[in-house]
Amino acid sequence: MKVIKYNLFITLFLFICIHVCAQVEQNPLYLKNYAPSPEAYSMMQYEEIPVSLYTGIPDISVPLYNIRSNDWTLPIALSYHASGIKISQEASWVGLGWNLQAGGMISRSIRGKDDLNQFLTDTNPVPDADNIPNNFLSFHAINGNILIPEMNKDVEPDVFFYNFAGYSGKFYSKKGANIKGHGENLFELSDPEAHLLIRLKNSKNNPIFEIIAPGNIKYTFKAIEITKRHALGFFDRSVDLECPHFTSQHYIPDTFDFNPEYTITSWYLTHIQYPTGDEIFFDYHRALNTYLSPMHRSDVTNHVVDVKDLKNPYYPIEDINHFTIENEPKKQSTISFEYIYEQPRLTGIRWTEGELEFVPAEKNREDIRTLPHAETEGAKMLGQINLYTKDRKKKLKSFLFHYSYFLSMDDNGNLQKIPNYNTSRLKLDSISIKGTDSNKTQKYKMGYNDSEPLPIKNCYAYDYWGYYNESNMTIPFVPYVSSSDYRSMSLSIDESTKKYTLARDGKIVMEKGKKINGYGEDKEPSSKALIGTLTSLTTPLEGKTEFKYEGNRVIDSTQIEWKIQDSLSIDIYALKEYDNTSLTTTFSMPYDGCIDINWVYDGNIDCIEKEKNTTLINIPGITSIVGIPQDTYNSGSPIHGQYHLKQRTACPKGTHTITLKTSDRAKLSVIIKRYKAKLGYYEPLVGGIRIAEIKSPLTTRKYYYTNDKGECSGRLNRKPVFNRMVNRNYFATYSNGIPIANILYIEFNSAAIQPLENPYNSYFMGYEQVNIIQQTKDDKTIIEKNYFHNEKEDHNEFYIDYPGRNMPLNGKLIKRRIYSGDNLLSQNIKKYKAIKVSDIKGLKYYPNDLSHNYHIENYCTQLIEETDTIYTKLSNTFVVHPVKKTYAYNSNYLLSRMIIRENDCIKSHFIRYATDFINPYLDGYFEKYNLITTPIEEDFFTNGILSKKLWHIHYKDSLVKPWKEYIFYNRPGVIIPSFNGNTSIYTGKPDITYNSYNKRGRNTSLHTRMGQSVVLVWGYKHQHIIAQISNATIAEVENKGIDIEALADKEEPTETDWDLLHSLREALPQGRIIITRYEPLIGIISQTGPTGVTVRYTYDEFGRLSETIETGKRENVIQKNEYKYATEK
């Protein structure tokens, strides 16, 4: 009998590669769901789970150095993401949970196919799920007679994550946007208010990203990370017995070396170019074979609930039992590996004045493996960072990193003594800082919750969200709980039309709420999620800061539980002996609450029937227990029964009577525990952790995640889904297209079939209210209450891998209140508006009814109203002082109007930008160079009357430099002109005119409306102003022999140059001259004022200001600084 099977629910593994046979089948799978490297993941976390009170994630960082290039600053720091450590999480090269913020990167999660190869260039629109054109599909045969369709086009946009220079977010590809290959306007930002222009340069084989930030700052991402992924699929009931390498943690398939497919998963920042010509370069070493993940296994197994012979008259089934054995769903397993074939390793950052060198440790990492017999240097950890002046002429500072490994378990759960890639995790212990005097050091010290070991990285001892929970390391599945009543299937056929109808109208084969435990165990979160987290950070300056965490909790309004507030240490005990018929006694309840009644019935084994109608325990008005429940735990012998029962019930304050009674000769003992409590909603733990307390030498801040009613304020926006009920119909070749049988079964998955975190909206949960109580050393208490927008996500659990929808307002602060004790000091209330700016259509394709469309909706979120209120107590009354601000925005999402209402005064501020004028301002230069966030015209009103107008006019060149500043005041008889974007239409006298600039865009001279003039002389490669000359023109300065361009180009002025600058005091007696000397990367070393008095500055070995010395006929130390850092030796 040839049987064709159509599955109404089909898993990822089934449609990738299916083998249905009597023995184990193995086949390579080259999956497109690539994962980034540990380095990229450590940065992506900040977009997946943002640092915020809303998520309970504190901002923990170690500042290392600030790169300064003229007006621009790039911080270099370590940051710690305190969301908890996931079982499979790998450490970055600076330790588990830590991330080195030194530049940045763009990473992506590929959906469907690689967007750079197809989605961007294919102009065919994404089809509807119920109307997919034939040219979108290809077909391949399974077992020679079943054709399985596959999607041959890219119908899903990839998700790109960016994190660099203070910017973080996501963007997506536009369908068919790159048909001309120009690389302009190809992507949609998830947060368009960031005003980033994203460009794709070069070919698809060598793509380079360029992002232009507001202010015409160009970030180039050129260094690429290349990832390969290999997977093997196995499909059989006996797979564990016939695939011995499944039990080997160190198995590597032979085909791995020959996998030709790879993808670019990340682009690293290589260059920053500022509009002034300043540049920062990021140097990388092209490291090969840097990471081979532990073997990850995914399993699917099934539990048959019902098999129904549909009694098809055209094709009867001879033996339903034999049919079930032959056709029941088979077990499926997949093993996979992530392999980083090529990864950029940061070696240096260079800028005009200096250089940072990043040196890997000599010893390779033991917590990461690489592919054997392949070209490799091994996985590295960061050993030290060295700060040099330009061309490494002088080393100023070194940061040395010290590591060990977290405690870990072996495959059997025992303590692992020798580190290896599958058990160990890199731990950052401390950072030593050395200055120019190598004998002195400062130190950062880290402490962790490492009292217990973590399990191996690829075990199953994790909760639904992937965090350690001490469950069984080898059991992959979780129990299934039925969401409804499931009935047996019936078939009816219309003989006239030969059309059939299927209906589940038979007997109930599985009741709602029934739990199937056979294949797994509960994976609820536990306190084990705290293991491995950072618990203390000792800094050189402030001393030790301690962190305490607790598990995330949410409120479940569908369940009620008792909230225990207090309890009595003495229990109530009552005993009715065998010979007594009954016993009555009393007990007192000192407060309203609940009681636990723990009772034991000792009697004959047939007592359940005898006591069926007996009120065994009676507490009038509280509870009455009649008979022994059938499912009560029996710990007695086959002859003598001993039945245990525990019941919790409400109990009011007062004195209560309890009566114990039995019909049979039996002993009845009762223990009553008394609690002060109240009923409330159930507050279960969910994945990850939240900050509970931060204790520093000066203050202690405690965090409470409750609303004003005392209830948990957490909301679960996305539930993990691992299992589902599957309905499969079977068709035979000659069954007239009518099903012959139906199998209803539970599909158990070891991996989530719904993504745990919405890839388009980040975190799966958040808190509506977070309260902070801050206690200072002088016993002052400040209470801060924060209220957040937190709307529950509406997503469809019916579909596999449904991405969900964007929730743009979630996490936005809507109210903050500050108290001193019980007194309200201030309140801030905010209102927002979310504007949908784009909608990208995607298609999740499966060869069955589960194919579905989804939409990625991107929003601009705008603050539209804000009210600040100050509460001041005068005598016995409170004075309330509110200030209300309302905001409006232009078409580019820029603030265009702000109105401030305070007392009886209304102040308005209107702003116009380059794109707001009818005539293109400077012929579109501002749009070209992404300067649209720069104000051009500003109007100020008081109570509806114009009081002041500002114009900001610019030069038309590639730097778009400021030229003229106009200030118009509304005075009697003054006519204020209007501006239409044409810079030449008005010829009035500006308040400030920037007359000249040097070739690097540095302003060299300006004058005011009142005739004051200033000349600025730059030096040190255009980085610092070395002379400021008032009451002189640039021509007068240059006529005295000062070559302004030549001085600016020099790395450092010569003594002759300094003498020439000082001579200007005599040459230009009307001028006021300030001359300043610098030591690059340190600061000002001397400054000579208009009177000729020079002040010198000295610095210690760590670059800190040491002495301020006034020079003249003799030196006078006017200030001396001594530093006593907590960890300095």
PDB file of N, CA and C in Angstrom, residues 45 109 151 211 259 269 349 367 376 378-379 614 639 663 688 695 709 806 817 844 859 920 965 969 977 1108 1110 1128:
ATOM      1  N   GLN A  45      24.153  42.043  22.398  1.00  0.00           N
ATOM      2  CA  GLN A  45      23.349  41.965  23.618  1.00  0.00           C
ATOM      3  C   GLN A  45      22.746  43.306  24.003  1.00  0.00           C
ATOM      4  N   SER A 109      21.752  38.917  11.581  1.00  0.00           N
ATOM      5  CA  SER A 109      21.113  37.614  11.684  1.00  0.00           C
ATOM      6  C   SER A 109      20.409  37.364  10.360  1.00  0.00           C
ATOM      7  N   MET A 151      11.339  27.160  -1.165  1.00  0.00           N
ATOM      8  CA  MET A 151      11.391  28.540  -1.617  1.00  0.00           C
ATOM      9  C   MET A 151      12.751  28.805  -2.253  1.00  0.00           C
ATOM     10  N   ILE A 211      28.468  54.403   7.154  1.00  0.00           N
ATOM     11  CA  ILE A 211      27.372  55.074   7.864  1.00  0.00           C
ATOM     12  C   ILE A 211      27.776  56.526   8.098  1.00  0.00           C
ATOM     13  N   ASN A 259      33.345  22.087   3.572  1.00  0.00           N
ATOM     14  CA  ASN A 259      32.141  22.883   3.376  1.00  0.00           C
ATOM     15  C   ASN A 259      32.506  24.171   2.648  1.00  0.00           C
ATOM     16  N   LEU A 269      34.382  48.202  12.456  1.00  0.00           N
ATOM     17  CA  LEU A 269      34.709  49.594  12.159  1.00  0.00           C
ATOM     18  C   LEU A 269      36.199  49.731  11.867  1.00  0.00           C
ATOM     19  N   ILE A 349      44.522  51.415  17.384  1.00  0.00           N
ATOM     20  CA  ILE A 349      43.703  52.568  17.008  1.00  0.00           C
ATOM     21  C   ILE A 349      44.654  53.748  16.897  1.00  0.00           C
ATOM     22  N   ASP A 367      39.166  27.976  26.810  1.00  0.00           N
ATOM     23  CA  ASP A 367      37.713  27.827  26.807  1.00  0.00           C
ATOM     24  C   ASP A 367      37.132  27.851  25.403  1.00  0.00           C
ATOM     25  N   THR A 376      45.836  28.118  11.899  1.00  0.00           N
ATOM     26  CA  THR A 376      45.287  28.835  13.052  1.00  0.00           C
ATOM     27  C   THR A 376      46.400  29.338  13.952  1.00  0.00           C
ATOM     28  N   GLY A 378      45.165  30.013  17.070  1.00  0.00           N
ATOM     29  CA  GLY A 378      44.449  29.762  18.300  1.00  0.00           C
ATOM     30  C   GLY A 378      43.621  30.954  18.726  1.00  0.00           C
ATOM     31  N   ALA A 379      42.683  30.720  19.616  1.00  0.00           N
ATOM     32  CA  ALA A 379      41.844  31.800  20.135  1.00  0.00           C
ATOM     33  C   ALA A 379      42.628  32.587  21.172  1.00  0.00           C
ATOM     34  N   THR A 614     -17.683  11.248  55.875  1.00  0.00           N
ATOM     35  CA  THR A 614     -17.348  11.763  57.206  1.00  0.00           C
ATOM     36  C   THR A 614     -16.618  13.093  57.089  1.00  0.00           C
ATOM     37  N   ILE A 639      -1.607  -3.125  54.147  1.00  0.00           N
ATOM     38  CA  ILE A 639      -2.690  -3.394  55.095  1.00  0.00           C
ATOM     39  C   ILE A 639      -3.075  -2.123  55.849  1.00  0.00           C
ATOM     40  N   SER A 663     -15.013   7.914  61.249  1.00  0.00           N
ATOM     41  CA  SER A 663     -16.036   6.884  61.382  1.00  0.00           C
ATOM     42  C   SER A 663     -15.410   5.551  61.753  1.00  0.00           C
ATOM     43  N   GLY A 688      16.549  35.035  33.097  1.00  0.00           N
ATOM     44  CA  GLY A 688      17.463  36.134  33.328  1.00  0.00           C
ATOM     45  C   GLY A 688      17.335  36.724  34.716  1.00  0.00           C
ATOM     46  N   LYS A 695      25.671  48.706  46.113  1.00  0.00           N
ATOM     47  CA  LYS A 695      26.218  49.301  47.338  1.00  0.00           C
ATOM     48  C   LYS A 695      27.614  49.830  47.050  1.00  0.00           C
ATOM     49  N   LYS A 709       0.477  49.257  44.216  1.00  0.00           N
ATOM     50  CA  LYS A 709      -0.351  48.341  44.998  1.00  0.00           C
ATOM     51  C   LYS A 709       0.480  47.265  45.676  1.00  0.00           C
ATOM     52  N   ASN A 806       6.378  45.133  16.308  1.00  0.00           N
ATOM     53  CA  ASN A 806       7.143  46.152  17.007  1.00  0.00           C
ATOM     54  C   ASN A 806       6.286  46.833  18.070  1.00  0.00           C
ATOM     55  N   ARG A 817       8.903  60.046  39.982  1.00  0.00           N
ATOM     56  CA  ARG A 817       8.639  60.808  41.203  1.00  0.00           C
ATOM     57  C   ARG A 817       9.817  60.647  42.155  1.00  0.00           C
ATOM     58  N   LYS A 844       7.320  33.816   5.881  1.00  0.00           N
ATOM     59  CA  LYS A 844       7.839  32.576   6.431  1.00  0.00           C
ATOM     60  C   LYS A 844       7.203  31.444   5.641  1.00  0.00           C
ATOM     61  N   TYR A 859       9.120  52.498  13.499  1.00  0.00           N
ATOM     62  CA  TYR A 859       8.460  53.684  14.030  1.00  0.00           C
ATOM     63  C   TYR A 859       9.472  54.741  14.446  1.00  0.00           C
ATOM     64  N   PRO A 920      15.932  75.403  -1.705  1.00  0.00           N
ATOM     65  CA  PRO A 920      16.911  74.496  -1.093  1.00  0.00           C
ATOM     66  C   PRO A 920      18.076  75.261  -0.483  1.00  0.00           C
ATOM     67  N   GLU A 965      26.356  84.711  11.942  1.00  0.00           N
ATOM     68  CA  GLU A 965      25.349  84.539  12.980  1.00  0.00           C
ATOM     69  C   GLU A 965      24.612  85.862  13.158  1.00  0.00           C
ATOM     70  N   TYR A 969      16.470  91.372  17.657  1.00  0.00           N
ATOM     71  CA  TYR A 969      15.615  91.583  18.818  1.00  0.00           C
ATOM     72  C   TYR A 969      14.404  92.406  18.406  1.00  0.00           C
ATOM     73  N   PRO A 977      13.599  90.913   9.501  1.00  0.00           N
ATOM     74  CA  PRO A 977      13.432  90.335   8.162  1.00  0.00           C
ATOM     75  C   PRO A 977      13.066  88.853   8.245  1.00  0.00           C
ATOM     76  N   THR A1108      50.175  73.369  39.957  1.00  0.00           N
ATOM     77  CA  THR A1108      49.928  74.586  39.189  1.00  0.00           C
ATOM     78  C   THR A1108      50.902  75.626  39.701  1.00  0.00           C
ATOM     79  N   GLU A1110      52.838  79.370  39.171  1.00  0.00           N
ATOM     80  CA  GLU A1110      52.895  80.691  38.554  1.00  0.00           C
ATOM     81  C   GLU A1110      54.357  81.121  38.474  1.00  0.00           C
ATOM     82  N   GLU A1128      45.783  52.038  44.499  1.00  0.00           N
ATOM     83  CA  GLU A1128      47.072  52.470  43.950  1.00  0.00           C
ATOM     84  C   GLU A1128      48.198  52.055  44.875  1.00  0.00           C
TER      85      GLU A1128
END
